[in-house]
Coordinates of C-alpha atoms in Angstrom, one line a residue:
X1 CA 75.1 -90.2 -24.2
X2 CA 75.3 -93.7 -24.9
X3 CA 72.3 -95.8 -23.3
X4 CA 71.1 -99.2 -23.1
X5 CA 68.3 -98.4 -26.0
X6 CA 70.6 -96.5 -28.2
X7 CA 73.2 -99.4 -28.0
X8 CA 70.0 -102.0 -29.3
X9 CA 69.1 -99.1 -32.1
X10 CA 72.7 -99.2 -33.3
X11 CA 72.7 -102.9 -33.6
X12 CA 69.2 -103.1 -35.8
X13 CA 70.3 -100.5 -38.0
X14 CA 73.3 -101.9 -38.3
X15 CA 71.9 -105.3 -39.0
X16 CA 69.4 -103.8 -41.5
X17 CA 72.1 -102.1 -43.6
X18 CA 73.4 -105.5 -44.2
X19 CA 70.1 -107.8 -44.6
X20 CA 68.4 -105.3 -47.6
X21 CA 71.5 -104.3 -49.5
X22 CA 73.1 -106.2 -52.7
X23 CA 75.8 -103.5 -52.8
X24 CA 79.3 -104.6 -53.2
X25 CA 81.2 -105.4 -49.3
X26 CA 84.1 -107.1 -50.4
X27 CA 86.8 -106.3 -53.4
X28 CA 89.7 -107.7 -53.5
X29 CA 90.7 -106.8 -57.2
X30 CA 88.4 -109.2 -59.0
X31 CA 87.2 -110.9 -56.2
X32 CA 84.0 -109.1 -54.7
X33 CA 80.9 -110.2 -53.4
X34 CA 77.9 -109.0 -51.8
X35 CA 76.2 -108.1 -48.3
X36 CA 73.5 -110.3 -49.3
X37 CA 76.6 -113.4 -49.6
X38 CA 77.8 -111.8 -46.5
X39 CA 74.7 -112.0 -44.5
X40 CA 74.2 -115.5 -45.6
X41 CA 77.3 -116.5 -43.9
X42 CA 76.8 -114.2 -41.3
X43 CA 73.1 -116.7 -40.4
X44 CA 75.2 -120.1 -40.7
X45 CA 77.7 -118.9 -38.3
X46 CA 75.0 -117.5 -36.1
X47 CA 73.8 -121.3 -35.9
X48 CA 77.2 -122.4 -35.4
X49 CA 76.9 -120.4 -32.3
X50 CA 73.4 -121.3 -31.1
X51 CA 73.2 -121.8 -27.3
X52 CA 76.1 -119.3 -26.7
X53 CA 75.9 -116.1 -25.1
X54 CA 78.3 -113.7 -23.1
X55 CA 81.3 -116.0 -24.3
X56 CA 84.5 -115.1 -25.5
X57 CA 84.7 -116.4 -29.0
X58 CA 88.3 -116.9 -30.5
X59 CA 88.6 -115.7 -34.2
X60 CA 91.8 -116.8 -35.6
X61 CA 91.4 -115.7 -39.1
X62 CA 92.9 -114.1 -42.5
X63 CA 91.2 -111.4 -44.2
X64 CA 89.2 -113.7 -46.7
X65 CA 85.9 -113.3 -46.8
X66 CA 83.7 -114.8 -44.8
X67 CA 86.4 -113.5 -42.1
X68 CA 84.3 -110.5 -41.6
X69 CA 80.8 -112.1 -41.6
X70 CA 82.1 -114.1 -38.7
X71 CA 83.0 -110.9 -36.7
X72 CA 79.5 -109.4 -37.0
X73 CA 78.0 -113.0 -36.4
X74 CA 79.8 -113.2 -32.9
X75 CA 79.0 -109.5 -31.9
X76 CA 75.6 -109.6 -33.1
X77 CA 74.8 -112.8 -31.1
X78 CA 76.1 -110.9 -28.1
X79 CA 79.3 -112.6 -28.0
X80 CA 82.7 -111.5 -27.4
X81 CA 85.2 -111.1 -30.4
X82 CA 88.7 -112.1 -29.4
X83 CA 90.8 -111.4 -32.7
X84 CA 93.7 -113.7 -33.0
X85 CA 95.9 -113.0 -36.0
X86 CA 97.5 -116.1 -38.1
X87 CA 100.7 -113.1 -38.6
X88 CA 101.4 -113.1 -34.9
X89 CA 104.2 -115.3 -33.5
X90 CA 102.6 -118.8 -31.9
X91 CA 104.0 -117.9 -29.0
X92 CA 102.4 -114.4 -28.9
X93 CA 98.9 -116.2 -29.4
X94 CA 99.2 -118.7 -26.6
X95 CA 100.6 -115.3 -24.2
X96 CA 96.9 -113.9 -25.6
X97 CA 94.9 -117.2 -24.7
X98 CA 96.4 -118.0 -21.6
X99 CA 94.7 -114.4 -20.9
X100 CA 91.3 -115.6 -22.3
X101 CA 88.5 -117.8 -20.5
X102 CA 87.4 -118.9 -24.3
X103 CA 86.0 -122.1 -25.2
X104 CA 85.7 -122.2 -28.7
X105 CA 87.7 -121.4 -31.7
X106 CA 86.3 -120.5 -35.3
X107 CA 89.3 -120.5 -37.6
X108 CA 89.9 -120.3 -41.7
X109 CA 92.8 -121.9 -42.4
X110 CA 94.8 -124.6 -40.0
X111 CA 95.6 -123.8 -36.4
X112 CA 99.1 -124.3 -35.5
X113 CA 100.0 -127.4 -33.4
X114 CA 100.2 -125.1 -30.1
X115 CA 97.1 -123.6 -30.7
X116 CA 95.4 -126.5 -31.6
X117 CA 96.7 -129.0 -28.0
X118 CA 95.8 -125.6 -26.4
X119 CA 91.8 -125.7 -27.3
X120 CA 92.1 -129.0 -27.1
X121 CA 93.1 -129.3 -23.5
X122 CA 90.5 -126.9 -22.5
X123 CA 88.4 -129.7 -24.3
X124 CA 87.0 -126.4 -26.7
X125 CA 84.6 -126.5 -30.0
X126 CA 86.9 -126.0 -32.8
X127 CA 85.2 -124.7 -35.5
X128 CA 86.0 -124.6 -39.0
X129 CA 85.0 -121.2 -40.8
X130 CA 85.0 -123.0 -44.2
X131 CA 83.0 -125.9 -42.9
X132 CA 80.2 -123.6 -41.0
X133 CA 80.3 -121.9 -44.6
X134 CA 79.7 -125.2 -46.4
X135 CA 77.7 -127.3 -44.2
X136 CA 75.6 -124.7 -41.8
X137 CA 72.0 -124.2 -42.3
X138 CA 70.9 -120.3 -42.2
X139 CA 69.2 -119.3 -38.7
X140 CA 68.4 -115.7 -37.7
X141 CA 69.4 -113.8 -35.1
X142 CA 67.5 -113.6 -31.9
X143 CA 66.1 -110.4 -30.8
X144 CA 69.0 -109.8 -29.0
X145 CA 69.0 -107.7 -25.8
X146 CA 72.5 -105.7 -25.3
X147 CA 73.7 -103.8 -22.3
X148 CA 75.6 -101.1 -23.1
X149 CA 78.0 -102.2 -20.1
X150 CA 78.4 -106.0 -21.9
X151 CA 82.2 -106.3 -23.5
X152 CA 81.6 -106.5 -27.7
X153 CA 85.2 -107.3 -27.6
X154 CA 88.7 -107.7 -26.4
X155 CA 91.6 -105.8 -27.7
X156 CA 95.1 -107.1 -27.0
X157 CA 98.2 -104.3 -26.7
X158 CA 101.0 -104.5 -28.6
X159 CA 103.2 -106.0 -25.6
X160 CA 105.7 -103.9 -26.4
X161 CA 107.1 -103.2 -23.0
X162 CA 105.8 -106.9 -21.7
X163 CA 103.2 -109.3 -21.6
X164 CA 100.1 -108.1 -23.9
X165 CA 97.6 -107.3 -22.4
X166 CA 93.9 -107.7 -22.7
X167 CA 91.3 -104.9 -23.0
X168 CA 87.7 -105.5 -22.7
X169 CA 85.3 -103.1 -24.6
X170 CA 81.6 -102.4 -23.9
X171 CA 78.6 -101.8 -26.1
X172 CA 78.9 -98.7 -25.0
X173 CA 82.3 -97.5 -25.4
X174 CA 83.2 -98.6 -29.3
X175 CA 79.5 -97.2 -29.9
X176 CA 79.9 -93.9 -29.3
X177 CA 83.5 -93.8 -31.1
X178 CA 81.3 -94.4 -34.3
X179 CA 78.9 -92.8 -33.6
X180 CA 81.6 -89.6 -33.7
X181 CA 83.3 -91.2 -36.6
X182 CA 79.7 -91.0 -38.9
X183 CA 79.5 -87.2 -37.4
X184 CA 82.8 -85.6 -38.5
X185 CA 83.8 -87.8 -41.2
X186 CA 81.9 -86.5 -45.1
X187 CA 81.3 -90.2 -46.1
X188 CA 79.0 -90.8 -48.9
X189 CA 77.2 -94.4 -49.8
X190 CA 78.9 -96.9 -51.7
X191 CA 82.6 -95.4 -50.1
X192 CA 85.8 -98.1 -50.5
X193 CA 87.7 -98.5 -47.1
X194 CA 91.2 -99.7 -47.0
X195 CA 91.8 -102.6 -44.8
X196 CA 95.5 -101.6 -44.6
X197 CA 96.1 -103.4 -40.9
X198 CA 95.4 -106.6 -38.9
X199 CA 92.1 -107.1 -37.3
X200 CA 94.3 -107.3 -33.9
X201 CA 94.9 -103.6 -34.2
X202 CA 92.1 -101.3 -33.1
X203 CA 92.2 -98.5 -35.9
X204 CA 90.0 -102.1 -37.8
X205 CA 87.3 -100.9 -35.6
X206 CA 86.6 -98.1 -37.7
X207 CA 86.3 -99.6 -40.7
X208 CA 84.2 -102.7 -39.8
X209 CA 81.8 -100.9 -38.1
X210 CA 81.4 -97.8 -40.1
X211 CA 81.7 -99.6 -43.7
X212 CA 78.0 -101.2 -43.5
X213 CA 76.0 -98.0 -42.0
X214 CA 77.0 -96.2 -45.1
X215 CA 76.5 -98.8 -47.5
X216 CA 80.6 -99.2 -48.2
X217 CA 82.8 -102.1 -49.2
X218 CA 86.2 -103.6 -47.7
X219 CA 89.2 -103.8 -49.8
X220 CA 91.9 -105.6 -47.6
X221 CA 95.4 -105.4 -48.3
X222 CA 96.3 -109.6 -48.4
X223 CA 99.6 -109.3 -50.4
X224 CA 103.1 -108.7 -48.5
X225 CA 104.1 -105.8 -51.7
X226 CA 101.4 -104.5 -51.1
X227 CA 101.4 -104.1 -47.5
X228 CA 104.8 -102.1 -48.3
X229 CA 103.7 -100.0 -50.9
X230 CA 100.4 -100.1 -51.3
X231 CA 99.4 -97.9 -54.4
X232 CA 98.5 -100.3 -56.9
X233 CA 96.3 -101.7 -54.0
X234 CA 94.4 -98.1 -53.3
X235 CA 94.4 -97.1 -57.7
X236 CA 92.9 -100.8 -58.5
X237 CA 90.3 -101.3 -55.5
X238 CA 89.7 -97.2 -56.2
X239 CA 89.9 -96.8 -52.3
X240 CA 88.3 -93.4 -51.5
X241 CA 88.7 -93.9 -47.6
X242 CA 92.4 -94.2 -46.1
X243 CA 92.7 -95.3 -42.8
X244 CA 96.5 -95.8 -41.4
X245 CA 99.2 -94.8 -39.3
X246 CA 101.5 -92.3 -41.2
X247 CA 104.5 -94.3 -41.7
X248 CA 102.5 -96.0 -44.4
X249 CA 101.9 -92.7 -46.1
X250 CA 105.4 -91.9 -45.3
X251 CA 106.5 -94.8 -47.1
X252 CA 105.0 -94.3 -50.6
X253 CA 106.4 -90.8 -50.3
X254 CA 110.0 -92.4 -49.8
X255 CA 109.2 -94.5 -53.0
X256 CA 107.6 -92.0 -55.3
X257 CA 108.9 -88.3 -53.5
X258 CA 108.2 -86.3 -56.1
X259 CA 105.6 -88.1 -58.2
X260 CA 101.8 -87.0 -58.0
X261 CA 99.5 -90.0 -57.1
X262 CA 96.0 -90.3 -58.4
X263 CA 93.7 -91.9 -56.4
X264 CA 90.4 -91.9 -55.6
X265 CA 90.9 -90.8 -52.3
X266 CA 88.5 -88.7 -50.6
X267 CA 89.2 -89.0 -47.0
X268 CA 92.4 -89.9 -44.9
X269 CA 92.5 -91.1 -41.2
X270 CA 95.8 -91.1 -39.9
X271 CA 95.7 -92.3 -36.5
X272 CA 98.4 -94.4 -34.3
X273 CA 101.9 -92.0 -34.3
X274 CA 102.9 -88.0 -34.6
X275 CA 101.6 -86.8 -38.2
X276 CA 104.5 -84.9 -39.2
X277 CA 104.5 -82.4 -41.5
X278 CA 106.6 -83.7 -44.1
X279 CA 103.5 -86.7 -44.9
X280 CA 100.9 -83.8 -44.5
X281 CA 102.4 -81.8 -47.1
X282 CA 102.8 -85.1 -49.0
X283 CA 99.4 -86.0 -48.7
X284 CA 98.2 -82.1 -50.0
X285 CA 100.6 -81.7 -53.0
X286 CA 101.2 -84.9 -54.1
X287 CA 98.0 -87.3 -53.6
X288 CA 95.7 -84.3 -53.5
X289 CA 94.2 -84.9 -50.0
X290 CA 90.8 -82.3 -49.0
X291 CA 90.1 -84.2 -46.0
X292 CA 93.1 -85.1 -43.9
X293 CA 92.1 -86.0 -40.2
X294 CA 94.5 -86.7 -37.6
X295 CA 93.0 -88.8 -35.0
X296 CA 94.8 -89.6 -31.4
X297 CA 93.9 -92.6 -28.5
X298 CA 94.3 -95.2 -26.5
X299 CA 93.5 -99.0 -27.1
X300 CA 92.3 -98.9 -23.3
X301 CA 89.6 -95.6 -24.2
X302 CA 87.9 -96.8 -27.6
X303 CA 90.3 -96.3 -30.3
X304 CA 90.5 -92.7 -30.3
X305 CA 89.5 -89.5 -28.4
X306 CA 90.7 -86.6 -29.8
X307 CA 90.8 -85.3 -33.6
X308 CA 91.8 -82.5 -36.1
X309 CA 90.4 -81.6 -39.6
X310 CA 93.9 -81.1 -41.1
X311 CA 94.9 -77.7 -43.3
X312 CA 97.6 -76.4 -45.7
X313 CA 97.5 -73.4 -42.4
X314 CA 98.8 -76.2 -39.8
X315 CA 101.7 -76.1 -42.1
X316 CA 102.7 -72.5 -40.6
X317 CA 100.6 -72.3 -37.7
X318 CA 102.2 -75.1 -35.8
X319 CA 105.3 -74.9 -37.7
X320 CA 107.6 -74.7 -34.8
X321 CA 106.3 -77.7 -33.6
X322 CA 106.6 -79.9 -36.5
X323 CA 103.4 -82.1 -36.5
X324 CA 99.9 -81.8 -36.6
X325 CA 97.8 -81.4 -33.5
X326 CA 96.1 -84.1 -31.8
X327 CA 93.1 -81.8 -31.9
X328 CA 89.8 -81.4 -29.7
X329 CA 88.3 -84.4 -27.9
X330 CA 85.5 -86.5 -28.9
X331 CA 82.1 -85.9 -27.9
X332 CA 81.7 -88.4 -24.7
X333 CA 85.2 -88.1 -23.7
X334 CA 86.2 -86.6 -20.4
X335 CA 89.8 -84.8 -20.5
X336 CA 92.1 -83.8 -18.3
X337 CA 95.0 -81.3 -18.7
X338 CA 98.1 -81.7 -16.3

């Protein structure tokens, strides 16, 4: 059970797995850099924030960098993280902010010219990452107070059937997902975690906040090839944890069918759509997968609430179904059957 005390505990260990480490965080090829260089950043955009509290803080950022310093910074000074994604259409974004009651923007790059008349309007602060980066003195974080029923942050739907729509999530909520994620999953320290989709889509909730509490680094995917094929990507960065929905999987097996692929893989969480049979197989024979999970939810319940420790026995024991099960629920979810 997730309480108020157990929400501030998560948060100090959390923080304290970033503030004493000079492990690795980032690699991107040759590019890497510490959590000590993250934490840095993390303090100058905590100034850049002084004053605020219980706001909704835009992010309209790539994956560079000190793109995820500035994620922790505005959840650790119990802010709101609204991700907005430079890939998106403009029009998607102002459907997204017209939904928001934000004042202020941090961005890495250039806001479009909609985005930009729409902050100012609203007469926002518009912060630049790179100039908070450049130009910020380093201030701690307060001792922070969080309420586990606070929103951490908001989580916008694909649209697909409509306007996109916004869901707020608590302390609370995304917590205790984690907290399930560090219990099932066999991480070990210094693990590499694909950063295979946009921060806009909640499956990055499990790697942002489970990366730091075991000491891991990111290794986002920021080139278009790669993004459709990505196994130079996971053989280079030597990924060992795989988090995506199975078409990805589905894809290198379209490219390479009957080649073996050597990774350094050592666990996979597919999440998102069915996990049919024809990627598990894949994933057993040819990239010689021990730990496959299939993992099942909702944006609107905490990224996911059910999972199953795949086998080479689902193969026949659910073969007239075709796919994997969605498995048992996690611990703090309430289920129905109908």
């Amino acid at each position: 059970m997730i309480t108020d005390q157990s929400v501030n505990q998560f948060y100090i260990r959390f923080l304290s797995s970033i503030n004493s480490s000079t492990d690795t965080v980032y690699r991107y090829f040759d590019e890497q850099y510490t959590y000590l260089e993250m934490y840095s950043i993390m303090l100058k955009v905590n100034a850049a924030l002084k004053g605020r509290r219980y706001e909704q803080v835009v992010l309209y950022a790539s994956k560079r960098f000190p793109t995820y310093a500035a994620i922790f910074s505005i959840v650790l000074s119990n802010n709101t993280w609204v991700p907005l994604s430079p890939e998106n259409p403009e029009s998607r974004n102002l459907e997204i902010l017209n939904q928001t009651n934000s004042t202020i923007v941090v961005y890495d790059d250039e806001l479009p010219g909609a985005i930009l008349a729409y902050f100012k309007e609203k007469n926002a602060d518009i912060l630049s990452l790179d100039k908070i980066v450049s130009s910020y003195k380093e201030e701690e974080f307060e001792s922070n107070i969080f309420n586990k029923h606070d929103v951490a942050y908001i989580m916008f739907t694909s649209g697909s059937t409509g306007m996109p729509k916004g869901v707020p999530m608590t302390h609370e909520n995304y917590i205790n997902f984690i907290n399930n994620i560090l219990a099932i999953l066999p991480f070990g320290k210094s693990e590499v975690f694909s950063d295979f989709h946009d921060f806009t889509f909640d499956i990055s909730i499990f790697y942002l906040f489970t990366c730091p509490l075991v000491q891991g680094a990111f290794s986002p995917i920021r080139d278009e090839k790669d993004k459709v094929i990505p196994i130079k990507h996971l053989v280079d960065n030597k990924i060992t944890v795989w988090s995506s929905v199975p078409s990805v999987i589905n894809r290198i097996k379209t490219f390479r069918p009957k080649d073996k692929i050597g990774t350094a893989i050592k666990i996979m969480f597919l999440c998102g759509e069915p996990l049919k049979f024809d990627v598990l197989r894949y994933c057993f024979d040819n990239m010689n997968m021990n730990h496959v999970y299939n993992f099942y939810g909702l944006t609107e319940t905490g990224v996911e609430n059910f999972y199953h420790r795949c086998t080479r026995e689902d193969l026949s024991r659910y073969v007239n179904y075709g796919i994997a099960p969605i498995g048992k629920p996690l611990p703090g979810n309430e289920i129905k059957v109908m």
